[in-house]
Short mmCIF file of C-alpha atoms in Angstrom, two decimals:
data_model
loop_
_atom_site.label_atom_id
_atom_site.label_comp_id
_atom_site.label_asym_id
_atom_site.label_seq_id
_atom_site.Cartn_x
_atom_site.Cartn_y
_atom_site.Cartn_z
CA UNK A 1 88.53 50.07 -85.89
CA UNK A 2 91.58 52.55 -85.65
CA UNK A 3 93.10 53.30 -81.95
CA UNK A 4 91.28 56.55 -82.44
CA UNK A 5 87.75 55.18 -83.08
CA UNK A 6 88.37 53.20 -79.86
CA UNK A 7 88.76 56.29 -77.92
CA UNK A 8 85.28 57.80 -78.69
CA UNK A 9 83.83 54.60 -78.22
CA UNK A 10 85.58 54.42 -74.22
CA UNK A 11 84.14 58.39 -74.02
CA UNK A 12 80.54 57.33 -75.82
CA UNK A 13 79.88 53.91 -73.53
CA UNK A 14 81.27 55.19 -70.63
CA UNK A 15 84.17 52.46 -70.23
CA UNK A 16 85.96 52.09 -67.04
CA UNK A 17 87.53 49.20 -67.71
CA UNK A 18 89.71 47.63 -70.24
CA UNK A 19 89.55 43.65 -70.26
CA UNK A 20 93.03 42.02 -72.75
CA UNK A 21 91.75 38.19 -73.98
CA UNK A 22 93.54 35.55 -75.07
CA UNK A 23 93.21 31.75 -76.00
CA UNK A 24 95.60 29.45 -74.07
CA UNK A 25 96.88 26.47 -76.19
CA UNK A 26 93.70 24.40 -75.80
CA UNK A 27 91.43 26.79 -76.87
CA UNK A 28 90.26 28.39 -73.71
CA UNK A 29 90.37 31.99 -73.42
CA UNK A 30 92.43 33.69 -70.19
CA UNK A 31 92.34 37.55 -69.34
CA UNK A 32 93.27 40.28 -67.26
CA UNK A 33 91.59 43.81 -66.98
CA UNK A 34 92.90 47.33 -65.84
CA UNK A 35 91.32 50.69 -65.49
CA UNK A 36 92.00 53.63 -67.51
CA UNK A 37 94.95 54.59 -66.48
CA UNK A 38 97.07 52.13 -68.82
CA UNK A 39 95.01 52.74 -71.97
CA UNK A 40 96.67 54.86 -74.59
CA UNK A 41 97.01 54.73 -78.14
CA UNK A 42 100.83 53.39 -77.79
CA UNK A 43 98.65 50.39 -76.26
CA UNK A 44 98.38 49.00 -79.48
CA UNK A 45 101.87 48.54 -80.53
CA UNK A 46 103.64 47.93 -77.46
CA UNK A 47 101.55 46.03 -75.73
CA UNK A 48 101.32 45.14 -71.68
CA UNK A 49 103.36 43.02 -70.04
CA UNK A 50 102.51 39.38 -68.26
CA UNK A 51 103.73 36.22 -66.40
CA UNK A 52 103.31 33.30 -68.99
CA UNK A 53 104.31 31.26 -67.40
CA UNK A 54 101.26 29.40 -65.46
CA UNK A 55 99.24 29.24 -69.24
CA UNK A 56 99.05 25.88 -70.35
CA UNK A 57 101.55 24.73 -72.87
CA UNK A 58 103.46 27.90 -72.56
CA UNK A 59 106.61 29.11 -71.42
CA UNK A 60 109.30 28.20 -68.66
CA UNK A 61 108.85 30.12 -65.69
CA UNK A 62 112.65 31.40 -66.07
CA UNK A 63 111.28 32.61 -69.49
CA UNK A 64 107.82 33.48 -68.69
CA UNK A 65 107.79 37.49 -69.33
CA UNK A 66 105.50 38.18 -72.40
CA UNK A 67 103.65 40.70 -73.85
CA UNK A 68 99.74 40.99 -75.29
CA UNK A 69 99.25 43.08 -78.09
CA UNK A 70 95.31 43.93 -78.24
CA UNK A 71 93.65 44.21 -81.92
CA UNK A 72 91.49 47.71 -81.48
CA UNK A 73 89.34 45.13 -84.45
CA UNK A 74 88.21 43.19 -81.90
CA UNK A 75 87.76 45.71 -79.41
CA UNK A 76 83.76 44.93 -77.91
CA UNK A 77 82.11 46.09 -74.78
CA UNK A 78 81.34 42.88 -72.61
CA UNK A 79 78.18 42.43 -71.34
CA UNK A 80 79.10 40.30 -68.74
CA UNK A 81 81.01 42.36 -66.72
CA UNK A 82 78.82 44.63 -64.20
CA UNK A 83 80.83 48.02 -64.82
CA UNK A 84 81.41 49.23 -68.44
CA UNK A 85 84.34 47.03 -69.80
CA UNK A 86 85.76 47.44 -73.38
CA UNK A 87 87.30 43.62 -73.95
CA UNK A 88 90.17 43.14 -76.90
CA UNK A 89 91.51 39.78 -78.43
CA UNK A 90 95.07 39.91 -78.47
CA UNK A 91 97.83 38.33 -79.63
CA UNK A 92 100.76 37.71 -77.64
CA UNK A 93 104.61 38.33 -78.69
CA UNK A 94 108.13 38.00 -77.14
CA UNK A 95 109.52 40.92 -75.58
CA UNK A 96 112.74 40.75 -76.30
CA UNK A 97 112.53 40.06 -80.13
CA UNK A 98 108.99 41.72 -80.67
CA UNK A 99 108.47 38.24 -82.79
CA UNK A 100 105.06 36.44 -82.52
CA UNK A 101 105.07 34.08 -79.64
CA UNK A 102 105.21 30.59 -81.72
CA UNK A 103 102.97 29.40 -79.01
CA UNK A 104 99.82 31.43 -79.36
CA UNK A 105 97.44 29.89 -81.27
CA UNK A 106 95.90 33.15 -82.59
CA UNK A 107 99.06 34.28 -83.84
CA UNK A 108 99.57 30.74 -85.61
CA UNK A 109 96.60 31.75 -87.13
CA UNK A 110 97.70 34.87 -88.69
CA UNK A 111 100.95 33.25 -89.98
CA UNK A 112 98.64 30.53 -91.73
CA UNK A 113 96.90 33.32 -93.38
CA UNK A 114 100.28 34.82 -94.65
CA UNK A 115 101.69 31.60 -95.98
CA UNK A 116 98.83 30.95 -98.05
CA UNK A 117 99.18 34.68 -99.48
CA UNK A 118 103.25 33.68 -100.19
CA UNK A 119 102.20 30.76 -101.59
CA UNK A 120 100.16 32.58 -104.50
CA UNK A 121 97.54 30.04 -105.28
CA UNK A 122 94.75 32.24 -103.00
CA UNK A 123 94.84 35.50 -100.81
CA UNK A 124 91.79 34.04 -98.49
CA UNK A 125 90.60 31.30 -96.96
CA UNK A 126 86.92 31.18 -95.86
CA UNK A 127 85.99 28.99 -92.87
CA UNK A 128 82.35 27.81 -91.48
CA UNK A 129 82.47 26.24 -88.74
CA UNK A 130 79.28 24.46 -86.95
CA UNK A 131 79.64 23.70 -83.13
CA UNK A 132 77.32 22.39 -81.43
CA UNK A 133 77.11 22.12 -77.65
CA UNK A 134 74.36 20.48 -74.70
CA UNK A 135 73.26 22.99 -72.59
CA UNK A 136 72.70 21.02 -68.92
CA UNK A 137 70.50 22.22 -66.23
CA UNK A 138 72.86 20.41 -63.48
CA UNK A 139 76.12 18.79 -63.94
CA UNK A 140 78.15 16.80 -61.04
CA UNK A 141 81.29 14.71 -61.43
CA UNK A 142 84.29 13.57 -59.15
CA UNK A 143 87.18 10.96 -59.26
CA UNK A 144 89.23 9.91 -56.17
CA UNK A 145 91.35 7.29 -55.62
CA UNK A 146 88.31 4.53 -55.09
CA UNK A 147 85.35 6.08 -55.86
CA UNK A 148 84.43 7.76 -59.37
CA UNK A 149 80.93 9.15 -60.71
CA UNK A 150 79.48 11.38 -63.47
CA UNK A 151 75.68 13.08 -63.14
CA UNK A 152 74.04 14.97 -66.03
CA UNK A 153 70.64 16.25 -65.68
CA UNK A 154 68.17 18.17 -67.93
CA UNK A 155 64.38 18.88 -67.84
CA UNK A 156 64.26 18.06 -71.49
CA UNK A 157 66.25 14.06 -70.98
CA UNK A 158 64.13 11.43 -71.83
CA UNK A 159 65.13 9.73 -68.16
CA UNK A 160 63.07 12.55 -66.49
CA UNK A 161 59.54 10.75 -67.74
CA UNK A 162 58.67 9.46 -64.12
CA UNK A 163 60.19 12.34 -62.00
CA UNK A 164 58.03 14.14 -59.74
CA UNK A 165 58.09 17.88 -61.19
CA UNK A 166 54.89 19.32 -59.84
CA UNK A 167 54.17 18.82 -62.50
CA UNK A 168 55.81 16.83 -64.87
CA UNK A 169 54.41 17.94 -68.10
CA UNK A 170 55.41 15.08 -70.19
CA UNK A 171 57.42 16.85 -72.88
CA UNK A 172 60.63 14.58 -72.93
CA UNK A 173 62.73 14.50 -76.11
CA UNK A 174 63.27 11.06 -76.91
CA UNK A 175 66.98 9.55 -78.07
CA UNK A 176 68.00 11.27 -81.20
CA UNK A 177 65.19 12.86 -81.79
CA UNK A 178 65.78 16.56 -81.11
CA UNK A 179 66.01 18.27 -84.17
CA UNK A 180 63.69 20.64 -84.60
CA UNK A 181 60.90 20.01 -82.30
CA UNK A 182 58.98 23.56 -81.56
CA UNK A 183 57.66 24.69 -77.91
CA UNK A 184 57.08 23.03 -75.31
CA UNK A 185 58.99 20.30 -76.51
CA UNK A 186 62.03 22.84 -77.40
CA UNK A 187 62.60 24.89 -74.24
CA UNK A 188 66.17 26.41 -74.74
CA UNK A 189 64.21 28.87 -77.81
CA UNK A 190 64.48 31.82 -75.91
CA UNK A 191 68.22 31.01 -74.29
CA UNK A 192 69.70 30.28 -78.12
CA UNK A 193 67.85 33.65 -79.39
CA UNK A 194 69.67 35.54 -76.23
CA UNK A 195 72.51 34.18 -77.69
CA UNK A 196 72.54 35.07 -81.07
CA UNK A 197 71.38 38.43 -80.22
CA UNK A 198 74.64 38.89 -78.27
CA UNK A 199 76.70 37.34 -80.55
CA UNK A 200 75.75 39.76 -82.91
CA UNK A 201 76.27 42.76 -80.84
CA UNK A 202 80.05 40.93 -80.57
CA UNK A 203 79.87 41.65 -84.36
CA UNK A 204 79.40 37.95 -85.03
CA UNK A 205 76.86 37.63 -88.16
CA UNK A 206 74.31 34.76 -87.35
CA UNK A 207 72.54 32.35 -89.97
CA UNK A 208 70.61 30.17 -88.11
CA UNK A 209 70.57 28.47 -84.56
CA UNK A 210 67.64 25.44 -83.56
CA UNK A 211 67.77 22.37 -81.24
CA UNK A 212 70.05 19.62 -82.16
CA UNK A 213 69.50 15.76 -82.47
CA UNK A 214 70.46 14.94 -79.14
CA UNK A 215 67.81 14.94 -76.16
CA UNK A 216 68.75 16.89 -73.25
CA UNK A 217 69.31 19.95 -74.67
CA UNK A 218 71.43 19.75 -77.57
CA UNK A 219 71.73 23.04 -79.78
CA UNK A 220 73.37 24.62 -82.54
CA UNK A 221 74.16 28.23 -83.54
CA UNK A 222 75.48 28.89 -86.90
CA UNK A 223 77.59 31.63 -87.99
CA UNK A 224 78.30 33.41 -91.14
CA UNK A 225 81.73 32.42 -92.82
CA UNK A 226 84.80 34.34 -91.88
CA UNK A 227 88.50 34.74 -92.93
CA UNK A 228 90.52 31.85 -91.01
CA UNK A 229 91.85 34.02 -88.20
CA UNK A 230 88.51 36.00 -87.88
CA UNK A 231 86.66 33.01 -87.55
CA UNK A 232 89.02 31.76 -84.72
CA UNK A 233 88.13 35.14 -82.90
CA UNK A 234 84.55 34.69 -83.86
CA UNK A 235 84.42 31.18 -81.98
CA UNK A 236 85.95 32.19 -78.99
CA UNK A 237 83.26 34.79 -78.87
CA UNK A 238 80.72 32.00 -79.35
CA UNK A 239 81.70 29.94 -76.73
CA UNK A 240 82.50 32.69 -74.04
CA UNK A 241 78.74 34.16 -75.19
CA UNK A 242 77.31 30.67 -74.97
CA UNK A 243 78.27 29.80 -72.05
CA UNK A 244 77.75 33.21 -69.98
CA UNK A 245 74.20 33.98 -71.18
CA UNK A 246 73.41 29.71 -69.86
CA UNK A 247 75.00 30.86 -66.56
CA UNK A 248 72.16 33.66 -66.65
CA UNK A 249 69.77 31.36 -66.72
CA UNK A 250 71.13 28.98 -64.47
CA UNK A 251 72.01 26.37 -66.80
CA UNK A 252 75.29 25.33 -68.21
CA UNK A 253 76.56 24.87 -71.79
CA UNK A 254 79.41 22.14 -72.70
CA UNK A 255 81.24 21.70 -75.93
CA UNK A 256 82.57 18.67 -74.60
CA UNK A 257 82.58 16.17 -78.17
CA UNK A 258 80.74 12.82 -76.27
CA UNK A 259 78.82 14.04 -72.77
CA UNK A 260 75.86 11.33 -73.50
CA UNK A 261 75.82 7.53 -73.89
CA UNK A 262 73.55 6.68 -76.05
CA UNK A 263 72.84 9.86 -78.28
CA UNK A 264 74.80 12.18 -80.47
CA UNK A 265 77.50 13.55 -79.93
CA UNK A 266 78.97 17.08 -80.57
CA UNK A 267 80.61 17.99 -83.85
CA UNK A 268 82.10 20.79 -85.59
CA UNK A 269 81.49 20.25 -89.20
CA UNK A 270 83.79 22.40 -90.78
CA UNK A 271 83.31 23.94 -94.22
CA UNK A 272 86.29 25.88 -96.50
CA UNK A 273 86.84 27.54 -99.49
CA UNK A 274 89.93 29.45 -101.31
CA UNK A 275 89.24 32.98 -102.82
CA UNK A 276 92.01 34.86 -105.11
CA UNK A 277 91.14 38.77 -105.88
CA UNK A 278 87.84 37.99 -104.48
CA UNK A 279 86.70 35.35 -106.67
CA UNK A 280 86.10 31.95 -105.56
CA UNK A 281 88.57 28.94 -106.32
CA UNK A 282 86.33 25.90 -105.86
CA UNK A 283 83.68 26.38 -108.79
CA UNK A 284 84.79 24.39 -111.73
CA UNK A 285 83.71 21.45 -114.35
CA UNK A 286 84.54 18.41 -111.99
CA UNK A 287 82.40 16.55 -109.61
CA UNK A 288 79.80 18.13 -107.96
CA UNK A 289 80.42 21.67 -109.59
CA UNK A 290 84.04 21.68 -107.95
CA UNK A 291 87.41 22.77 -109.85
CA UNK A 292 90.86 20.89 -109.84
CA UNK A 293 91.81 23.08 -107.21
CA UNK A 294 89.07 22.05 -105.36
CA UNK A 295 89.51 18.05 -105.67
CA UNK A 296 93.24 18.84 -104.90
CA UNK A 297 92.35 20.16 -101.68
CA UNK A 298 90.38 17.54 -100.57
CA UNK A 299 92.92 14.70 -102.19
CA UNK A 300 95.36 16.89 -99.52
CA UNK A 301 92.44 16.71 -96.33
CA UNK A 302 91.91 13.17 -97.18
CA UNK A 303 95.74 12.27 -97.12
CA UNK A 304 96.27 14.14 -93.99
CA UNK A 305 93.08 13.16 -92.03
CA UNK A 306 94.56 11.09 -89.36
CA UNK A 307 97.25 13.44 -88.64
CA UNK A 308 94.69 16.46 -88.65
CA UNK A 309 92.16 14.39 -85.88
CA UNK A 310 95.13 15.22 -83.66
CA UNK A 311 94.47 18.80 -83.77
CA UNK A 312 91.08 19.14 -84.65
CA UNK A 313 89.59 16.19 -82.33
CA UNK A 314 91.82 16.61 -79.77
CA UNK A 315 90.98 15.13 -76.44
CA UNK A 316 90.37 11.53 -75.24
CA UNK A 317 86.80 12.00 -75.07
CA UNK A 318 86.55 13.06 -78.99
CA UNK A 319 86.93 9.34 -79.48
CA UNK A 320 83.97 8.57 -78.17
CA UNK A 321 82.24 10.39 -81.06
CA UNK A 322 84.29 8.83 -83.72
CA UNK A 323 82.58 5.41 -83.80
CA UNK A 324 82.07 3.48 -86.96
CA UNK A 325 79.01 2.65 -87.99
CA UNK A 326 77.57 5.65 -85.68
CA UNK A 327 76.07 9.27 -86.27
CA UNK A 328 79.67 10.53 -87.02
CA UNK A 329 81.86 10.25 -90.38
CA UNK A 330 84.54 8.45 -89.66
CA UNK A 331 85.04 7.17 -93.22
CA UNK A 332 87.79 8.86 -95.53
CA UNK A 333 85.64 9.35 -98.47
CA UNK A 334 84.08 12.45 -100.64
CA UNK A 335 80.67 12.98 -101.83
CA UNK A 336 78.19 15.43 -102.90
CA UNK A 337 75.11 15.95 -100.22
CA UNK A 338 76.57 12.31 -98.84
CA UNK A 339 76.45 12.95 -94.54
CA UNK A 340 78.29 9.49 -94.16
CA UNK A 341 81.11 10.93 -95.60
CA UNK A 342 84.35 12.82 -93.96
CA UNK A 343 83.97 15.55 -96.19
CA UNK A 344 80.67 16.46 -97.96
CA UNK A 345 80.05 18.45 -101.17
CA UNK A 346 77.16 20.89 -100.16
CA UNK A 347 74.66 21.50 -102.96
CA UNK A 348 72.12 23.73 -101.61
CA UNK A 349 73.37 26.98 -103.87
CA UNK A 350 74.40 26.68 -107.58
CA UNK A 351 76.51 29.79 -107.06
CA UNK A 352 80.04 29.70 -107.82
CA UNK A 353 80.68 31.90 -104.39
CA UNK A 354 78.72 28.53 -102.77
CA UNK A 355 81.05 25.77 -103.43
CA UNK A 356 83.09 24.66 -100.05
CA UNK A 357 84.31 21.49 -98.94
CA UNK A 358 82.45 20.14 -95.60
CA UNK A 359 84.89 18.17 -93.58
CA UNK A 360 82.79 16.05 -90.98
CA UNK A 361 85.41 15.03 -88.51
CA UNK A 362 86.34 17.77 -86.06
CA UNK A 363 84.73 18.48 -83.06
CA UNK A 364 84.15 21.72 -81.11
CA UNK A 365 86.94 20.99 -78.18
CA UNK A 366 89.47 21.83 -80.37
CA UNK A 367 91.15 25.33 -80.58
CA UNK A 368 89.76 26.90 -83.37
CA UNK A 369 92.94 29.30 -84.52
CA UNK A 370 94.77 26.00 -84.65
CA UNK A 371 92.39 23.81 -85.95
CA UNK A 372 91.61 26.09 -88.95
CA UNK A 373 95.06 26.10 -89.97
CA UNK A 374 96.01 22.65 -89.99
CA UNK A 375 93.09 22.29 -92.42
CA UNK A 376 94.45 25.17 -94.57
CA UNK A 377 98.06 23.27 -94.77
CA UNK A 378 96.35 20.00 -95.18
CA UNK A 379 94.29 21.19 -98.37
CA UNK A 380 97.64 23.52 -99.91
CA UNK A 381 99.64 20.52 -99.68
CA UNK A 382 97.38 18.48 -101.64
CA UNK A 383 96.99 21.51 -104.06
CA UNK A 384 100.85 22.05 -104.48
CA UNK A 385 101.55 18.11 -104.52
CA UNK A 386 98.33 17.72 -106.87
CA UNK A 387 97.02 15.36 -104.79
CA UNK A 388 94.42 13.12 -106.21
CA UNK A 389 91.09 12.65 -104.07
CA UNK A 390 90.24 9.10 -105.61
CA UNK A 391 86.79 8.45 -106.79
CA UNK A 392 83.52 10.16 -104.86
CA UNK A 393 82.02 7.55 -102.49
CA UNK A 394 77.88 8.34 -102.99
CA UNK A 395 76.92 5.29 -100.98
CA UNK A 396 75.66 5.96 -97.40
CA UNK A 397 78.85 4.16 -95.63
CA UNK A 398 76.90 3.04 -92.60
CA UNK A 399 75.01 0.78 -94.72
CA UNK A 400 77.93 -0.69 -96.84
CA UNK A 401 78.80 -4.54 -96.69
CA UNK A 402 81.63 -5.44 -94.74
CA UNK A 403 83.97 -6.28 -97.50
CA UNK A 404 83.50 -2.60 -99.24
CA UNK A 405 83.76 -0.64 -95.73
CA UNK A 406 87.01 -2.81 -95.33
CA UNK A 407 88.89 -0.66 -98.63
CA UNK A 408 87.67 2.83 -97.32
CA UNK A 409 89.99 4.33 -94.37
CA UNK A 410 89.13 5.93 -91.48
CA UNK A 411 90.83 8.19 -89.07
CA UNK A 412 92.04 7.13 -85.88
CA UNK A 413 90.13 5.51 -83.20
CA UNK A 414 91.66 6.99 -79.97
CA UNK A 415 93.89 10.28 -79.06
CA UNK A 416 96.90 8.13 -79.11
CA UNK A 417 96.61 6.89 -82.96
CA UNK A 418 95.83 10.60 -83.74
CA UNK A 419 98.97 11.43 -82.08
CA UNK A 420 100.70 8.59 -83.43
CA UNK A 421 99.43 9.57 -86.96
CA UNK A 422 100.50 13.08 -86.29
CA UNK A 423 104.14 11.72 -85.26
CA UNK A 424 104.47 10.09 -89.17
CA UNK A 425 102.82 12.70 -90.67
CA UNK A 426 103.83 16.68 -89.80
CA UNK A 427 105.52 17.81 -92.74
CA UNK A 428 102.74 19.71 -93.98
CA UNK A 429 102.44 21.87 -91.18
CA UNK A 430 105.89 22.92 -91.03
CA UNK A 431 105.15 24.94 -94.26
CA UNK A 432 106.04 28.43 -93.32
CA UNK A 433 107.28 28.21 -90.02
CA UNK A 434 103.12 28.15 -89.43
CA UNK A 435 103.21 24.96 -86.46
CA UNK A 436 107.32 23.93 -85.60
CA UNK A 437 109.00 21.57 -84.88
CA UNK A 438 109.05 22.71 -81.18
CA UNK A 439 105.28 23.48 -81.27
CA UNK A 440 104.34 20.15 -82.26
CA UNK A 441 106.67 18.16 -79.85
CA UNK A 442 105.29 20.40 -77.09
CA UNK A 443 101.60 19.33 -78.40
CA UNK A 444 102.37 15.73 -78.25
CA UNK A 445 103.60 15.80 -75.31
CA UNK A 446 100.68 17.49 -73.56
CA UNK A 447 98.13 15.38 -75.54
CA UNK A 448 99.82 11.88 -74.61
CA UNK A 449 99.77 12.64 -70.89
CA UNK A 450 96.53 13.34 -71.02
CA UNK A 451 95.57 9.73 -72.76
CA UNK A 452 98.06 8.40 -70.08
CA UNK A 453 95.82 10.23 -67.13
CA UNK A 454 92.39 8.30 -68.34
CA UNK A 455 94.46 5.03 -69.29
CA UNK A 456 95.75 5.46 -65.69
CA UNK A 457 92.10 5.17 -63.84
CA UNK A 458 90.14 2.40 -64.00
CA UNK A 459 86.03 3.25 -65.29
CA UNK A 460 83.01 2.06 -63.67
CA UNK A 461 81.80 0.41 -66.48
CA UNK A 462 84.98 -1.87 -66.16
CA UNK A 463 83.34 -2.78 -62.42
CA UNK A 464 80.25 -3.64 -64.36
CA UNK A 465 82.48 -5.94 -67.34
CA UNK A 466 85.08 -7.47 -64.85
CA UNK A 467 84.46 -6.93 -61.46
CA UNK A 468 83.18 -10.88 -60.82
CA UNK A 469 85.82 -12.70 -63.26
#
């Protein structure tokens, strides 16, 4: 959309209100809005000015004046907002240099994008990405210095068999057994439809959304693959759109990775592909209908895993989905139509355009701009460094004997050997100035103090281990 075409779409919707979006450094989107009377068409290339100073991650406060730059691309009238408000995605640059602000994870996003084009082996790289998310009907939690509690309710969790709900109807989803189940069981149909309706008016194009695994309201939405940097936008969308139309209803959506004991937890299984002149890269001879390029790219995800779960599982609580011998891949292996496996070899088209690599591991708490990126690097270094993949593992891994799991790694088990692994292993995301030196030290930093602030507090379950010794 040109500056122009967003002028006769203020005029045609009546817009009284401009709303500038952008995603902090853990993903979550911040904004302010004004009124007409700063919109013009020099809007677009010099921006408005902002304190960042109070965003998380960002700058100093003596160095906190910064600028967002909206993209008229993204420009979207937001049906949340009572009076007619046009909402951008922006991107955010220094004002003194005009430079991208190395900070903003959208506009890592876009220098990802032009690496790979220096690079010459591809011009695009296609991302799928499939969050899920619980959406809650009531959720309470507090932690002081003695006391500490958690309380997650929903009509559909199996717990709610004997309460009184005048009446209780009976239709409980049992552990791990939520996907799919029609009406009555199923009674978020009508909230995930809302959804993808909106979603689409966002200009989001929607495959398919149904109830997830988990009991207690579990869903996934899935949306059409998307240029790396588009699909970042397109996620922030999701989870603002998610999460607003729930609030509608009076309900509440989380993408937090492990909310449940005792059922699944939330993934993001990420699938990618190279294109070059708009043919596809990952159609070949090799395993599984791949090319070399292909098997490179996931020799270079495999290699980098651990250091990647830092980025793309990145809180303490993503840990907590990343159990061995539980519903998530943990296991650094490849394999066609193999779910046990890190990265999976979908089979379901035998089109050339069809062939992706599936990688299992990341969740949907982490920022998608950045997350999408360090998978890009990951996957070019193995292609420039020919990086061999090993052997496909077509064995479901939660079933293998002890001494075979033993030779197949696994990514870290906590935040802190993710962060650990990402201290020994950075290199590849230092490729074109994409992540720095700076960035990375600044992640680490944030990322261990938050391990240190749950290592910190003792957990009731402890009370229930140890109190008595």
């Amino acid at each position: 959309m040109t500056p122009a075409e967003v002028t006769h779409l203020i005029e045609k919707q009546g817009v009284k209100l401009i709303d500038f979006k952008f995603a902090d450094l853990l993903g979550t989107w911040q904004h302010f809005t004004t009124t007409l009377s700063e919109y013009s068409d020099d809007l677009f290339t010099d921006g408005l000015g902002f304190d960042g100073s109070s965003i998380r991650g960002w700058r100093v406060i003596n160095a906190s004046d910064m600028l967002v730059i909206p993209d008229p691309d993204t420009a979207w009238i937001d049906v949340f907002n009572t009076e007619p408000t046009l909402s951008f995605i922006c991107t955010i640059q220094d004002p003194i240099t005009r430079e991208p602000y190395d900070r903003d994870p959208r506009g890592v996003a876009e220098k990802a994008e032009a690496y790979l084009k220096s690079t010459g082996i591809a011009d695009t790289a296609y991302f799928g990405p499939e969050a899920e998310f619980y959406i809650f009907d009531d959720v309470r939690f507090d932690y002081t210095a003695n006391t500490s509690f958690h309380s997650i309710d929903s009509v559909e969790g199996i717990w709610n068999t004997a309460r009184e709900e005048f009446p209780n109807l009976g239709y409980k989803i049992r552990h791990k057994e939520g996907y799919f189940p029609v009406s009555p069981a199923d009674t978020l149909q009508d909230i995930r439809n809302e959804m993808c309706l909106e979603m689409e008016k966002a200009g989001i194009p929607i495959e398919r959304q149904h109830h997830e695994v988990g009991t207690a309201g579990q869903a996934e939405i899935d949306i059409r693959f998307a240029p790396l940097r588009k699909m970042g936008d397109y996620m922030m969308y999701y989870k603002y759109i998610t999460k607003n139309v729930a609030k509608k209803y009076n309900k509440v959506v989380t993408f937090m990775p492990k909310p449940l004991f005792a059922d699944n937890g939330s993934g993001m299984h990420t699938h990618s592909s190279l294109w070059k002149d708009g043919k596809p890269l990952f159609a070949g001879d090799r395993y599984a209908g791949l090319s070399e390029t292909a098997l490179f790219y996931i020799g270079g995800l495999l290699k980098h895993a651990p250091a990647l779960t830092a980025i793309t599982n990145p809180t303490t609580n993503s840990y907590k989905r990343l159990v061995p011998g539980f519903e998530a891949p943990v296991n650094l292996a490849y394999s066609a139509r193999n779910r046990s496996a890190a990265i999976r070899i979908p089979t379901y088209s035998p089109s050339p355009k069809a062939k992706r690599a599936e990688f299992r591991t990341p969740d949907p708490a982490a920022n998608p701009y950045l997350a999408n990126a360090a998978l890009l690097l990951a996957g070019l270094d193995g292609i420039q460094n020919r990086i061999d993949p090993g052997d496909p593992l077509d064995k479901n891994l939660y079933e293998l004997p002890p001494e075979e799991l033993a030779k197949v790694p696994s990514v870290p088990d906590s935040l802190l050997g993710a962060l650990e692994a990402l201290k020994a292993d950075h290199e590849f995301l230092l490729k074109g100035d994409v992540f720095n030196k700076d960035f990375l030290d600044n992640w680490i930093e944030m990322k261990t103090k938050e391990h240190d602030s749950l290592r910190l507090r003792p957990h009731p379950y402890e009370f229930y281990l140890y109190f008595d010794v």
